[in-house]
XYZ file of C-alpha atoms in Angstrom:
382
model
C -15.090 17.855 12.325
C -12.051 19.546 13.776
C -10.114 18.341 10.877
C -12.244 19.941 8.141
C -11.763 23.459 9.835
C -7.906 22.802 9.970
C -7.749 21.841 6.322
C -10.117 24.687 5.223
C -7.974 27.174 7.068
C -4.780 25.956 5.659
C -6.250 26.188 2.197
C -7.364 29.497 2.616
C -3.727 30.607 3.927
C -1.694 28.942 0.985
C -3.852 29.239 -2.065
C -2.507 32.812 -3.041
C 0.967 31.659 -2.746
C 2.875 29.390 -5.305
C 5.788 27.105 -5.237
C 5.721 23.365 -6.227
C 5.277 22.024 -2.948
C 2.244 24.402 -1.919
C 0.645 23.730 -5.363
C 0.687 20.018 -4.683
C -0.778 20.637 -1.249
C -3.331 22.973 -2.543
C -4.219 20.018 -4.997
C -4.652 17.628 -2.088
C -6.924 20.001 -0.314
C -9.000 20.979 -3.123
C -10.821 17.484 -3.107
C -11.776 18.348 0.565
C -13.148 21.797 -0.443
C -15.118 20.431 -3.280
C -16.638 17.663 -1.213
C -17.454 19.952 1.731
C -18.923 22.362 -0.873
C -21.266 19.581 -2.287
C -22.320 18.491 1.329
C -23.057 21.677 2.461
C -25.058 22.504 -0.514
C -27.172 19.473 -0.404
C -27.734 20.283 3.414
C -28.842 23.792 2.609
C -31.397 22.657 -0.025
C -32.782 20.093 2.290
C -33.213 22.805 4.921
C -34.918 25.067 2.397
C -37.278 22.171 1.201
C -38.330 21.376 4.953
C -38.952 25.269 5.259
C -41.090 25.262 2.457
C -43.244 22.149 3.728
C -43.656 23.905 6.853
C -45.001 27.058 5.102
C -48.740 26.931 5.211
C -49.030 29.047 2.148
C -47.234 26.438 -0.052
C -49.762 25.094 -2.691
C -50.286 21.010 -2.856
C -48.266 20.881 -6.293
C -45.113 22.454 -4.853
C -45.465 20.405 -1.710
C -45.452 17.265 -3.869
C -42.351 18.142 -5.793
C -40.822 19.516 -2.554
C -41.303 15.942 -0.875
C -39.839 14.184 -3.850
C -36.679 16.400 -3.848
C -36.410 15.762 -0.046
C -36.273 12.170 -0.643
C -33.664 12.566 -3.454
C -31.458 14.885 -1.487
C -31.679 12.855 2.039
C -30.611 9.649 0.109
C -27.493 11.390 -1.242
C -26.505 12.825 1.956
C -24.830 9.914 3.578
C -22.872 9.225 0.267
C -21.673 12.872 0.134
C -20.832 12.836 3.924
C -18.800 9.593 3.088
C -16.817 11.334 0.377
C -16.143 14.165 2.713
C -14.542 11.755 5.302
C -12.580 10.068 2.554
C -10.787 13.230 1.626
C -10.106 13.825 5.164
C -7.942 10.577 5.495
C -4.118 11.584 5.188
C -2.420 10.562 2.036
C 0.134 8.002 2.347
C 3.334 9.396 2.060
C 4.528 6.846 -0.293
C 1.529 6.418 -2.483
C 2.918 8.317 -5.627
C 6.077 6.412 -5.551
C 6.935 3.206 -7.577
C 7.611 0.087 -5.670
C 9.391 -3.112 -4.714
C 7.536 -6.390 -4.302
C 9.470 -8.801 -2.233
C 8.169 -12.216 -2.151
C 9.652 -15.077 0.063
C 8.235 -18.684 1.003
C 6.931 -19.095 4.368
C 5.621 -22.416 6.024
C 5.292 -25.563 3.689
C 8.823 -26.559 2.715
C 9.300 -26.763 -1.141
C 5.507 -26.354 -1.960
C 5.646 -22.765 -0.461
C 8.805 -21.877 -2.785
C 6.756 -23.142 -5.672
C 3.806 -21.120 -4.685
C 6.268 -17.854 -4.537
C 6.606 -18.488 -8.390
C 2.821 -18.538 -8.822
C 2.460 -15.051 -7.006
C 5.321 -13.760 -9.008
C 3.881 -14.759 -12.339
C 0.248 -13.330 -10.966
C 1.753 -9.929 -10.399
C 4.113 -9.812 -13.523
C 0.706 -10.630 -15.530
C -1.231 -7.794 -13.636
C 1.449 -5.322 -14.289
C 1.485 -6.289 -18.096
C -2.375 -5.579 -18.149
C -2.205 -2.592 -16.134
C 0.587 -1.347 -18.324
C 2.928 -0.920 -15.248
C 6.744 -1.613 -16.215
C 8.100 -4.268 -13.900
C 11.663 -5.635 -13.731
C 13.067 -8.377 -11.691
C 15.818 -6.969 -9.432
C 16.587 -10.224 -7.596
C 15.775 -13.987 -7.838
C 17.166 -16.754 -5.998
C 15.676 -20.006 -6.876
C 16.755 -23.787 -7.009
C 15.275 -26.621 -9.255
C 12.337 -28.327 -7.399
C 13.585 -31.340 -5.241
C 10.743 -33.378 -6.865
C 8.507 -32.840 -10.099
C 8.701 -29.777 -12.296
C 9.228 -26.119 -11.713
C 11.545 -24.254 -9.341
C 11.712 -23.218 -5.646
C 11.987 -19.445 -5.280
C 13.710 -18.553 -1.894
C 13.318 -14.885 -2.739
C 12.312 -12.703 -5.463
C 12.281 -8.921 -5.564
C 10.217 -7.345 -8.368
C 10.324 -3.564 -9.080
C 7.335 -1.947 -10.480
C 8.828 1.240 -11.788
C 5.652 3.394 -12.837
C 4.490 6.176 -10.451
C 2.000 5.257 -8.122
C 2.510 1.626 -7.965
C 2.863 1.634 -4.376
C -0.499 2.980 -3.916
C -1.853 0.477 -6.039
C -0.508 -2.582 -4.594
C 0.477 -1.865 -0.999
C -2.923 -3.621 -0.360
C -1.102 -7.002 -1.211
C 1.423 -6.789 1.793
C 0.887 -9.734 4.195
C 0.751 -13.605 4.234
C -0.617 -15.343 1.225
C -1.774 -18.848 2.067
C -2.404 -21.852 -0.494
C -4.276 -24.858 0.012
C -3.815 -27.542 -2.805
C -2.544 -31.137 -3.404
C 1.246 -30.868 -4.384
C 2.374 -32.725 -7.456
C 4.499 -35.077 -5.145
C 1.557 -35.989 -2.946
C 0.884 -39.660 -3.580
C -2.399 -39.731 -1.413
C -4.266 -36.880 -2.773
C -3.941 -35.026 0.486
C -4.547 -31.299 0.477
C -1.547 -29.315 1.883
C -1.392 -25.838 3.224
C 1.653 -23.597 2.502
C 2.279 -20.050 2.739
C 4.364 -17.035 1.264
C 4.800 -13.556 2.453
C 4.509 -10.373 0.315
C 6.231 -7.331 1.136
C 5.634 -4.070 -0.539
C 8.185 -1.379 -0.410
C 8.437 2.196 -1.744
C 10.884 2.357 -4.544
C 12.855 5.744 -4.740
C 14.954 7.472 -7.762
C 18.784 6.589 -7.989
C 20.972 9.527 -7.265
C 21.342 11.410 -10.352
C 18.114 10.749 -11.993
C 16.292 12.930 -9.667
C 18.454 15.388 -8.073
C 15.856 17.343 -6.146
C 14.370 14.161 -4.561
C 17.833 12.834 -3.654
C 18.686 16.067 -2.032
C 15.599 16.552 -0.382
C 15.186 12.869 1.010
C 18.577 11.047 0.973
C 20.456 13.802 2.691
C 18.071 14.741 5.436
C 18.713 13.109 8.604
C 14.848 13.837 9.542
C 13.865 11.912 6.217
C 12.507 8.464 6.210
C 14.876 7.912 3.289
C 18.029 9.044 4.886
C 20.547 6.454 5.764
C 24.038 7.308 7.332
C 26.749 5.392 5.349
C 28.730 4.919 8.449
C 25.880 2.700 9.733
C 26.094 0.348 6.750
C 28.600 -2.595 6.620
C 29.534 -3.619 3.102
C 30.947 -7.213 2.326
C 32.039 -8.122 -1.234
C 31.861 -11.894 -2.095
C 31.706 -14.185 -4.978
C 28.409 -14.976 -6.557
C 26.862 -18.534 -5.731
C 24.652 -20.592 -7.702
C 23.523 -20.908 -11.336
C 24.374 -17.977 -13.421
C 27.295 -18.399 -15.888
C 30.811 -18.134 -16.059
C 31.038 -14.998 -13.892
C 29.806 -17.048 -10.858
C 32.610 -18.048 -8.498
C 35.142 -16.282 -10.734
C 34.476 -12.599 -9.523
C 33.756 -10.691 -6.388
C 30.609 -9.315 -7.788
C 27.952 -10.220 -5.059
C 27.183 -7.280 -2.437
C 25.725 -7.709 0.970
C 24.980 -4.691 2.993
C 24.003 -4.448 6.504
C 22.252 -1.834 8.307
C 23.772 -2.389 11.639
C 21.313 -0.194 13.923
C 18.411 -2.185 12.574
C 20.319 -5.410 11.358
C 18.552 -5.174 7.988
C 20.469 -7.378 5.556
C 20.339 -7.085 1.672
C 22.295 -9.445 -0.510
C 22.372 -8.886 -4.352
C 24.255 -10.900 -6.888
C 22.202 -10.940 -9.739
C 24.164 -8.593 -12.076
C 27.750 -9.412 -13.497
C 28.691 -5.832 -12.442
C 29.664 -5.354 -8.628
C 28.754 -1.570 -9.368
C 25.324 -2.655 -10.388
C 24.649 -5.116 -7.728
C 25.868 -2.306 -5.150
C 23.287 0.297 -6.670
C 20.399 -2.481 -6.584
C 21.382 -3.292 -2.876
C 21.450 0.200 -1.736
C 17.934 0.833 -3.542
C 16.607 -2.051 -1.564
C 17.867 -1.300 1.852
C 16.745 2.348 1.433
C 13.325 1.207 0.712
C 13.285 -1.407 3.710
C 14.668 1.208 6.164
C 12.037 3.728 5.002
C 9.045 1.288 5.302
C 10.245 -0.077 8.503
C 10.277 3.714 9.943
C 6.756 4.259 8.578
C 5.418 1.051 10.014
C 6.781 1.913 13.380
C 5.096 5.276 13.396
C 1.747 3.714 12.147
C 2.257 0.972 15.007
C 2.592 3.698 17.572
C -0.324 5.330 16.351
C -2.547 2.200 16.507
C -1.500 1.466 19.870
C -2.751 4.781 21.005
C -6.151 4.092 18.967
C -6.523 0.695 20.586
C -6.449 2.384 24.048
C -9.021 4.865 23.098
C -11.574 2.870 20.875
C -10.063 -0.376 19.860
C -9.036 0.245 16.360
C -6.269 -2.138 15.767
C -3.675 -2.394 12.869
C -3.215 -5.196 10.690
C 0.553 -5.963 10.116
C 2.668 -7.457 7.751
C 2.761 -10.894 9.504
C -1.034 -11.405 9.265
C -2.691 -13.978 6.966
C -4.524 -11.810 4.330
C -5.776 -14.159 1.599
C -6.154 -17.739 1.128
C -6.084 -19.333 -2.358
C -7.996 -22.898 -2.619
C -7.153 -24.812 -5.712
C -9.694 -27.765 -4.966
C -12.494 -25.281 -4.741
C -11.176 -22.847 -7.126
C -11.582 -20.268 -4.541
C -9.655 -17.110 -3.120
C -10.939 -15.399 -0.007
C -9.559 -12.133 1.291
C -9.803 -12.304 4.944
C -9.667 -8.239 5.373
C -12.495 -7.270 3.089
C -14.317 -10.823 3.737
C -14.675 -11.036 -0.085
C -14.881 -14.531 -1.744
C -14.617 -15.270 -5.416
C -14.441 -18.598 -7.318
C -12.453 -17.290 -10.047
C -8.886 -18.613 -9.015
C -7.600 -19.308 -12.508
C -8.595 -15.583 -13.408
C -6.885 -14.012 -10.330
C -3.655 -15.924 -10.858
C -3.465 -14.645 -14.410
C -3.474 -11.229 -13.046
C -7.080 -10.635 -14.484
C -10.138 -8.599 -13.798
C -10.929 -10.638 -10.440
C -7.655 -9.487 -9.005
C -8.836 -5.884 -9.557
C -12.070 -6.756 -7.805
C -10.271 -8.288 -4.780
C -7.743 -5.678 -4.528
C -10.566 -3.070 -4.845
C -12.419 -4.677 -1.982
C -9.527 -4.252 0.219
C -9.104 -0.595 -0.736
C -12.630 -0.048 0.229
C -11.839 -1.843 3.729
C -8.814 0.061 4.340
C -10.454 3.365 3.898
C -13.244 2.423 6.316
C -10.393 1.337 8.555
C -8.609 4.822 8.165
C -11.848 6.676 8.617
C -12.290 4.926 12.063
C -8.449 5.683 12.934
C -9.015 9.282 12.122
C -12.179 9.459 14.364
C -9.922 7.760 17.102
C -7.407 10.259 16.839
C -10.064 13.201 17.029
C -11.517 11.369 20.193
C -8.010 10.883 21.836
C -7.299 14.541 20.932
C -10.463 15.963 22.646
C -9.798 13.541 25.762
C -6.367 14.917 26.047
C -7.729 18.427 25.933
C -10.286 17.977 28.409
C -7.600 16.549 31.002
C -5.611 19.905 30.637
């Protein structure tokens, strides 16, 4: 493919130069170089073995060995080519970053708010098992109107470990729950939903000055926000939270005027800390929105060429059925009857997430091929 030629040429061009950014790029390209080398070696071996069989002077014993080797090499080629294709998929620009998980209730009333709590505990347990540091940035909740527990209106969980975005981005979308609520007197199953948004999380200025200078102050960066575009409102915190609530102006609301993106934080007693948290969440939301817009534009072009569509954040991605102890992911098609283990953040959740990553990789390969077809079509028109 043309993409292989481009990446190999880039690797040759920069491998003798050194700086941090180019060293990272060399590392990214090295996997393509290795995969291409393995695939070419297997293809060369297969060609030599076939030549050996075509040679009339080859003795019977050598022919038998060559035939066996051809079968083994031929069976390995699809996997080698698949690995080569995978290395050509452009890396997600946010994959190496920490992330924010924002969970909100959808349709289903109070039951949806309770389900948000189930998802929050699932991700907290998963992070603990994976040794990922997770911290609550925001939690807005009220006591359940009936029964026990609390209804969560919004929760933001920060996973501070590098690479968390790449691990958890497969969780973004609408999660649906089917179960009999505690308040249901006739035993009817209700359907509710919650939305999960996965956002990149960025170092605060001062913690990583190089990152901040390169990204926060560059108008061409996804992470840049013009302070003049942000309206700041200071107000008193509302709801349960101790003596500082309704006595100090500690709550912060930021509004990014061009996009009407609003972030409100009141969890900390300090207005300064709430302001820092609000800016971090706002920057994450704007950067993710810009990335989504680019991907949506690319997806529309792909649909017009070969019908490769993009699944958006508003699509239903997974169903949790309490009665059947079943979890079905609607992207990969995987169904597991291990609901309790999944909600405990156990190995079954790993299995579900890995199936989605494999599904996404296939989609990325389709998208990459669609891009090349579109490029070839444009070239022919010129």
